[in-house]
Coordinates of C-alpha atoms and ligand atoms in Angstrom, one line a residue:
X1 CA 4.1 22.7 -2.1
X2 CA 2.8 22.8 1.0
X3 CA 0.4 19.1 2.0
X4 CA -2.9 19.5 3.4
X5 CA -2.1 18.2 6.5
X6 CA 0.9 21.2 6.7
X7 CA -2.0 23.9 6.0
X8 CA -4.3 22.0 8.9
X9 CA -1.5 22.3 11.0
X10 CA -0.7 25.9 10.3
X11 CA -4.3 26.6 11.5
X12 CA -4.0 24.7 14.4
X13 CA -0.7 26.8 15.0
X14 CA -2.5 30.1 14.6
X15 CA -5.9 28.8 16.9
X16 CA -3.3 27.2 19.8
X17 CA -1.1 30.1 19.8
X18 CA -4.1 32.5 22.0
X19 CA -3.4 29.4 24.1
X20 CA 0.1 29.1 25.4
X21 CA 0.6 25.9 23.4
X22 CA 2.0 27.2 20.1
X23 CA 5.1 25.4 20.4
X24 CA 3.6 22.1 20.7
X25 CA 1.7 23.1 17.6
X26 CA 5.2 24.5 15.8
X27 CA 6.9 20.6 16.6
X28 CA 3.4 19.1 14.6
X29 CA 4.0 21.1 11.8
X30 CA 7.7 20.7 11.3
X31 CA 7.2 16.6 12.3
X32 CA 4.2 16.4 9.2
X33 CA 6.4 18.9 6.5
X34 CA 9.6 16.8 6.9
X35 CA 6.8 13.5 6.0
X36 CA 7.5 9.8 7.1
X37 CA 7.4 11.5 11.0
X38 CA 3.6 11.8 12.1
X39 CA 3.0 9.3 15.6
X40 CA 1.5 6.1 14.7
X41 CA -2.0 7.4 16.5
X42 CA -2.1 10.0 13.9
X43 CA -1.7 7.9 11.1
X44 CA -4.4 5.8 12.4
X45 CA -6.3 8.0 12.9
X46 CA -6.1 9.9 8.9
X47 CA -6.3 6.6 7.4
X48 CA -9.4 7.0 5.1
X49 CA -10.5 4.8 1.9
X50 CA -10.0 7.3 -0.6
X51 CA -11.3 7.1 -4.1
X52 CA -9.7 10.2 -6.1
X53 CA -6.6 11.0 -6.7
X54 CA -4.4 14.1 -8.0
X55 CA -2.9 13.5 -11.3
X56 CA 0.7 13.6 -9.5
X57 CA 2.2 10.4 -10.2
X58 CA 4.5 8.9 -7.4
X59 CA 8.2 8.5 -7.5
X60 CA 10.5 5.3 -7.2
X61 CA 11.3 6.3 -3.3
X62 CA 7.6 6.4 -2.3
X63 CA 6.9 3.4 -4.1
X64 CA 9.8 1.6 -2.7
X65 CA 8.7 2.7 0.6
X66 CA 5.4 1.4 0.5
X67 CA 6.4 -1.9 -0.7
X68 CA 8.9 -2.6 1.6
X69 CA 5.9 -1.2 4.1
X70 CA 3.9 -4.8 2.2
X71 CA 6.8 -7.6 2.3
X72 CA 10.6 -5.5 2.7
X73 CA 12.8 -7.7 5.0
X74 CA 13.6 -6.2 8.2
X75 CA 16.1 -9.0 9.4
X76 CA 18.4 -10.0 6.5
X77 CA 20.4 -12.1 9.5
X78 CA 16.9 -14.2 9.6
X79 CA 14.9 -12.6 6.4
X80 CA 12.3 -11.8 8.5
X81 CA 10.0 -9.2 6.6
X82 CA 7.9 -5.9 7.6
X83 CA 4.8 -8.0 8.2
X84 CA 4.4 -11.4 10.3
X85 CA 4.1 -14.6 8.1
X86 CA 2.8 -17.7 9.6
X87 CA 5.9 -19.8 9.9
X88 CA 7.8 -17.2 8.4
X89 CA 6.8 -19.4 5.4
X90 CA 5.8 -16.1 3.2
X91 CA 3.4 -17.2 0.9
X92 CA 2.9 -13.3 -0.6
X93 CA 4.1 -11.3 -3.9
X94 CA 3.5 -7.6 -4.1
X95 CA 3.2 -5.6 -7.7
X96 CA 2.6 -2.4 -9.1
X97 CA 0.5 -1.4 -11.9
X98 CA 1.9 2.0 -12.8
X99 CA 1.2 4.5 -15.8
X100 CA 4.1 2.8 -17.7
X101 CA 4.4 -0.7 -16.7
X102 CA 3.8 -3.5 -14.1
X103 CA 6.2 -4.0 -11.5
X104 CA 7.5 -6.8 -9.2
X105 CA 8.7 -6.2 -6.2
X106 CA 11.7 -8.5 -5.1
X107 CA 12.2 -8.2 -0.8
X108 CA 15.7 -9.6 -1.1
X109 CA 17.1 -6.4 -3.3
X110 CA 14.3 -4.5 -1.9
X111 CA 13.7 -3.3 -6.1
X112 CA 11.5 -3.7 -8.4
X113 CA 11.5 -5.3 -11.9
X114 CA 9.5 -4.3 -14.8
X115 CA 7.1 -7.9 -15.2
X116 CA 4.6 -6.1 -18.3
X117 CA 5.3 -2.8 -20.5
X118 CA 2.8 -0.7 -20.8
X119 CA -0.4 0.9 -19.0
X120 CA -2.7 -1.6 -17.8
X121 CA -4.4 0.1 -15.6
X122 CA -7.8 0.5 -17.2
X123 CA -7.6 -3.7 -17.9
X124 CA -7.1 -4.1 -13.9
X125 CA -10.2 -1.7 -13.6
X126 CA -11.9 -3.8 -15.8
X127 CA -11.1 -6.5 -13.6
X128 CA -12.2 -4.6 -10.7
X129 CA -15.7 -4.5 -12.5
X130 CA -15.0 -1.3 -13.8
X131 CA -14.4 0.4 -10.7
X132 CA -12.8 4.1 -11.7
X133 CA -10.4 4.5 -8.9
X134 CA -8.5 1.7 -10.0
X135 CA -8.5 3.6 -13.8
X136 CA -7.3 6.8 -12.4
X137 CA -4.8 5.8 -9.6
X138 CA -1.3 6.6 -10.6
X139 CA 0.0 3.2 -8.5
X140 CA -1.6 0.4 -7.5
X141 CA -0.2 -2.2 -5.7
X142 CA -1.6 -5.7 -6.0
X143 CA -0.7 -8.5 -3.5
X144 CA -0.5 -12.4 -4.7
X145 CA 0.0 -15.4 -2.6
X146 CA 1.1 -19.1 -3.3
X147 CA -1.0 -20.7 -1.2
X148 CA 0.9 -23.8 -1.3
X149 CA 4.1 -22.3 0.5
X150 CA 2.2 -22.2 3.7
X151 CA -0.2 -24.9 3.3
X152 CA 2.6 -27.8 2.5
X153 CA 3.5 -27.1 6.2
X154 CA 0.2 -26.2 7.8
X155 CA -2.5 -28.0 5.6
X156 CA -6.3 -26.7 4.9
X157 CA -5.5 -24.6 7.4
X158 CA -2.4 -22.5 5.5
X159 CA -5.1 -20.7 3.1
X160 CA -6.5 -18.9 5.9
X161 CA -3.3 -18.0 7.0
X162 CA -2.5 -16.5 3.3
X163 CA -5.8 -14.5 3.4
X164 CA -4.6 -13.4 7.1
X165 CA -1.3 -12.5 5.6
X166 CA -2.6 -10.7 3.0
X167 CA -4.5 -8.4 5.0
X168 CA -1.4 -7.6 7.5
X169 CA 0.2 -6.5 4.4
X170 CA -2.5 -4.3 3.3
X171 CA -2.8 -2.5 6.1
X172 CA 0.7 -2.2 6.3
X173 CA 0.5 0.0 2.8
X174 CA -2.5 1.5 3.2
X175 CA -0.6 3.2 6.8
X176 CA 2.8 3.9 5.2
X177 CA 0.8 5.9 2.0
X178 CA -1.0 8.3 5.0
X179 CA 2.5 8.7 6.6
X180 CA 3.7 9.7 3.3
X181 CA 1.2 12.6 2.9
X182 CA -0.7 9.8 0.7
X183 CA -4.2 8.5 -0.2
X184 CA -5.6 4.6 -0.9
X185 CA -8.4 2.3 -1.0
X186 CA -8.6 -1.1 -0.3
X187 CA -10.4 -3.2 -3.0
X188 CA -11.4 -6.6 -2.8
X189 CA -14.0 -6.7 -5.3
X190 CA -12.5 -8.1 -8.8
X191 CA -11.9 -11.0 -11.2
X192 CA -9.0 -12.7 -9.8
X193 CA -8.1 -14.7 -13.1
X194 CA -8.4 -11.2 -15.1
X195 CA -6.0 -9.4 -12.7
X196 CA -3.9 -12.9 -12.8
X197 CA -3.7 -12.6 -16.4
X198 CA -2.7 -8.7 -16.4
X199 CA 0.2 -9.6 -14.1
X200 CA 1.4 -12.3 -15.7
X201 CA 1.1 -14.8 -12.7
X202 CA 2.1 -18.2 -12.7
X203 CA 0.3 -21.7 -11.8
X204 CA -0.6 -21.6 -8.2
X205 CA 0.0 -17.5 -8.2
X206 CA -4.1 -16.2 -6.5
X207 CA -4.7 -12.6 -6.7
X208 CA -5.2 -11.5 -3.1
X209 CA -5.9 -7.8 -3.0
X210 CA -5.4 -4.8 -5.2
X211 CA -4.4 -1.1 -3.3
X212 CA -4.7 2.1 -5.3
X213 CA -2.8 4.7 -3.9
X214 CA -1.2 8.5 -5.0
X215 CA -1.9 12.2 -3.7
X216 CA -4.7 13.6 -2.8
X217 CA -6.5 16.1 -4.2
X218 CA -6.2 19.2 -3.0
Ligands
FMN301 C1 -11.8 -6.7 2.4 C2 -12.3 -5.3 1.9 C3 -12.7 -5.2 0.6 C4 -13.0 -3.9 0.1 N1 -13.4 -3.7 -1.2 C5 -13.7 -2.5 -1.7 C6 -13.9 -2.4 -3.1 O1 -13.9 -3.3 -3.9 N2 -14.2 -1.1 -3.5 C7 -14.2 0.0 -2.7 O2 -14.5 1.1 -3.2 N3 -13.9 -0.1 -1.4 C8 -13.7 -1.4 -0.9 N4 -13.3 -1.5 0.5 C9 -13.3 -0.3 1.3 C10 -14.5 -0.2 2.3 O3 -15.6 0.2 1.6 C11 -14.1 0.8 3.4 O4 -13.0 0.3 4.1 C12 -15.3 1.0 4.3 O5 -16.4 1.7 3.7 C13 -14.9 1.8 5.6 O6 -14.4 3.1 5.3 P1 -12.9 3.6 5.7 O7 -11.9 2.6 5.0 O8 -12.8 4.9 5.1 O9 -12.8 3.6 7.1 C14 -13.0 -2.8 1.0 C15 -12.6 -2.9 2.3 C16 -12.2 -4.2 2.7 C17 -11.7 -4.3 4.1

């Protein structure tokens, strides 16, 4: 099925064409239909918050892809991951609350692990304060930190640093879901013991951010 972005570039194709630079337009189009290829200015540049979704749910690649875009290790000589870490002291977990379960995402097999069965997503939007896109989102990812990690080496000043962290990571998923023909929102408004609760975190586990993300509309 051809992507929105594929039909906006097959218009740009037809307009640039009466202008000697159709094959310039040709290389966008081919670059956007094989996906994961669009320049980093144009992925900036579509990044939008989002709040609807198709009812096309997202497979195991995409998912893997965008968490390894939050916390996948880039240096296994080193372990150094896909975001910066103050101290490389990694204080953040990354989930997913899917249709069918929650998942974990664990950087050093760069999988996930089923944590909860079943659909929680209408409990996180609860938590959310009842916000609808997190209902009807087929994926959201949900980041966590251990604050303690950093802050046993930094101090007071180590929870800033997760907060920082957190947002590097965010961004990080909200610009891989774009360059995968994807949608999200950011949301930082919920109950961070409810959303603690739904994912089963453990003492000292803070719910940092929660991402919805899937296809958009068309
Ligand atoms: C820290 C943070 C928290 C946010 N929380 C919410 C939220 O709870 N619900 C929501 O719908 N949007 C939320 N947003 C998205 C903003 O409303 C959105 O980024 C802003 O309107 C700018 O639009 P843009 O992202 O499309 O550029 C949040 C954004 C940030 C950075």
């Amino acid at each position: 099925m051809m992507t929105r972005y594929a039909r906006c570039a097959m218009v740009l194709v037809a307009v640039l064409s009466s202008c000697g630079r159709v094959d310039e337009a040709r290389e966008t189009e081919t670059k956007i239909e094989l996906g994961g290829t669009m320049s980093f200015e144009d992925v900036a540049a579509r990044r939008r918050s989002v709040r609807e979704f198709s009812d096309k749910r997202l497979n195991e690649n995409e998912l893997l892809k965008i968490l390894f875009a939050a916390q996948g290790i880039t240096d296994p000589g080193s372990g150094h991951r896909s975001v910066p870490s103050a101290g490389a002291t990694y204080p953040l977990e990354v989930y997913v609350v899917s249709p069918d379960s929650v998942l974990h995402y664990d950087p050093s097999s760069n999988s996930m692990k089923k944590v909860v069965q079943g659909d929680m997503r209408a409990d996180l939007a609860e938590a959310a304060l009842g916000q609808s896109v997190v209902r009807s989102a087929p994926a959201s990812v949900v980041i966590t930190g251990f604050a303690t990690r950093t802050t046993q080496r930094y101090g007071e000043r180590g929870h800033r640093y997760v907060y920082m962290e957190a947002g590097h990571a965010a961004q990080n998923v909200l610009l891989q879901a774009v360059s995968l023909g994807l949608v999200g929102v950011p949301i930082g408004a919920f109950d961070d013991r409810e959303v603690e609760s739904i994912l089963g975190c453990g003492p000292g586990e803070k719910a940092l951010y929660i991402l919805p993300v899937g296809h958009p509309v068309k």
